[in-house]
């Protein structure tokens, strides 16, 4: 059974940093793409970042334009965990962040979400 458990959210001042973690179980992390979505109150869900499977011929990472150069996604195969390092946080980054796998397709698994709040 696929499970994704996020942690690391919290309250931080603008300009600060947080690192989100997503502990995966029930599947081998590096065989599938995995990433992060977020949803702010009153806004549509937004894809934030994704890292492709290690078997992909085009192994790469994706970042939304709004977070590029501030956020970094990484994967620890030994821990079956994916991370989202978020630096230079802005109030507009405030949202519930969800871990997902794969990043696209007809069957996507979601974590329960973790709240990130950035104060100005």
Short mmCIF file of C-alpha atoms in Angstrom, two decimals:
data_model
loop_
_atom_site.label_atom_id
_atom_site.label_comp_id
_atom_site.label_asym_id
_atom_site.label_seq_id
_atom_site.Cartn_x
_atom_site.Cartn_y
_atom_site.Cartn_z
CA UNK A 1 0.00 0.00 0.00
CA UNK A 2 1.45 3.33 -1.08
CA UNK A 3 1.79 5.85 1.72
CA UNK A 4 3.26 9.33 1.69
CA UNK A 5 3.78 11.15 4.98
CA UNK A 6 4.85 14.78 4.91
CA UNK A 7 6.52 16.66 7.72
CA UNK A 8 8.54 19.81 8.26
CA UNK A 9 5.91 22.48 7.77
CA UNK A 10 5.46 25.34 10.16
CA UNK A 11 5.50 29.07 10.67
CA UNK A 12 8.47 31.06 9.42
CA UNK A 13 9.21 34.72 8.75
CA UNK A 14 9.66 36.00 5.24
CA UNK A 15 13.19 35.33 4.05
CA UNK A 16 13.48 32.22 6.19
CA UNK A 17 13.85 28.58 5.26
CA UNK A 18 12.07 25.30 5.81
CA UNK A 19 12.76 21.76 4.68
CA UNK A 20 9.81 19.53 3.96
CA UNK A 21 10.18 15.77 4.08
CA UNK A 22 8.04 13.11 2.48
CA UNK A 23 8.55 9.59 3.78
CA UNK A 24 7.35 7.06 1.23
CA UNK A 25 6.38 3.45 1.82
CA UNK A 26 4.79 0.69 -0.19
CA UNK A 27 6.90 1.32 -3.27
CA UNK A 28 10.49 1.95 -4.32
CA UNK A 29 11.00 5.67 -4.39
CA UNK A 30 13.44 5.96 -7.26
CA UNK A 31 11.29 3.98 -9.70
CA UNK A 32 8.66 6.71 -9.96
CA UNK A 33 8.56 10.43 -10.31
CA UNK A 34 7.69 12.18 -7.07
CA UNK A 35 7.07 15.77 -6.23
CA UNK A 36 5.19 18.49 -4.43
CA UNK A 37 1.97 20.38 -5.01
CA UNK A 38 0.60 23.18 -2.90
CA UNK A 39 -2.76 24.81 -2.36
CA UNK A 40 -3.37 28.17 -0.78
CA UNK A 41 -6.79 29.23 0.55
CA UNK A 42 -9.03 30.31 -2.30
CA UNK A 43 -6.49 29.34 -4.94
CA UNK A 44 -6.10 26.45 -7.32
CA UNK A 45 -3.72 23.63 -6.61
CA UNK A 46 -0.27 24.34 -8.04
CA UNK A 47 2.50 22.00 -9.03
CA UNK A 48 5.65 23.15 -7.21
CA UNK A 49 8.40 20.69 -8.03
CA UNK A 50 8.98 17.19 -9.34
CA UNK A 51 11.91 14.84 -9.66
CA UNK A 52 11.84 12.13 -12.27
CA UNK A 53 12.47 8.45 -11.68
CA UNK A 54 16.09 7.36 -11.86
CA UNK A 55 15.16 5.02 -14.71
CA UNK A 56 13.91 7.90 -16.81
CA UNK A 57 15.97 8.55 -19.93
CA UNK A 58 15.55 12.25 -19.22
CA UNK A 59 16.38 12.34 -15.54
CA UNK A 60 15.59 15.83 -14.41
CA UNK A 61 13.82 18.10 -12.01
CA UNK A 62 10.97 20.53 -12.52
CA UNK A 63 10.27 23.74 -10.65
CA UNK A 64 7.39 26.14 -10.99
CA UNK A 65 8.55 29.56 -12.11
CA UNK A 66 7.39 31.04 -8.81
CA UNK A 67 9.84 28.90 -6.79
CA UNK A 68 12.73 28.38 -9.19
CA UNK A 69 16.11 29.27 -7.69
CA UNK A 70 14.59 29.27 -4.19
CA UNK A 71 13.39 25.68 -3.77
CA UNK A 72 15.39 22.48 -4.26
CA UNK A 73 13.98 18.98 -4.51
CA UNK A 74 16.08 15.96 -3.63
CA UNK A 75 15.67 12.25 -2.99
CA UNK A 76 17.33 9.96 -0.47
CA UNK A 77 16.97 6.43 -1.79
CA UNK A 78 18.32 4.82 1.38
CA UNK A 79 15.63 6.53 3.46
CA UNK A 80 12.93 6.34 0.75
CA UNK A 81 12.36 10.02 1.41
CA UNK A 82 12.08 13.07 -0.80
CA UNK A 83 12.84 16.55 0.44
CA UNK A 84 11.89 20.06 -0.56
CA UNK A 85 14.35 22.66 0.67
CA UNK A 86 12.64 26.03 0.63
CA UNK A 87 14.76 29.16 0.97
CA UNK A 88 13.98 32.86 0.78
CA UNK A 89 10.37 32.13 1.64
CA UNK A 90 7.72 34.70 0.79
CA UNK A 91 4.23 35.24 2.22
CA UNK A 92 2.83 34.01 -1.09
CA UNK A 93 4.43 30.63 -0.43
CA UNK A 94 1.89 30.11 2.35
CA UNK A 95 -0.09 26.98 1.52
CA UNK A 96 -0.67 23.36 2.36
CA UNK A 97 2.06 21.36 0.67
CA UNK A 98 1.33 17.87 -0.58
CA UNK A 99 3.70 15.12 -1.60
CA UNK A 100 2.55 13.20 -4.70
CA UNK A 101 3.65 10.23 -6.75
CA UNK A 102 3.85 10.02 -9.67
CA UNK A 103 3.79 13.70 -10.61
CA UNK A 104 1.28 13.11 -13.40
CA UNK A 105 -0.93 10.32 -14.67
CA UNK A 106 -4.26 8.69 -14.15
CA UNK A 107 -3.45 7.31 -10.71
CA UNK A 108 -1.70 9.73 -8.38
CA UNK A 109 -1.11 9.13 -4.69
CA UNK A 110 -1.26 12.07 -2.29
CA UNK A 111 0.03 12.61 1.20
CA UNK A 112 -2.08 14.27 3.87
CA UNK A 113 -0.34 17.62 3.48
CA UNK A 114 1.69 19.88 5.73
CA UNK A 115 0.95 23.54 6.41
CA UNK A 116 3.54 26.18 5.58
CA UNK A 117 2.86 29.69 6.79
CA UNK A 118 5.17 32.57 5.94
CA UNK A 119 4.64 35.78 7.87
CA UNK A 120 5.56 39.17 6.49
#
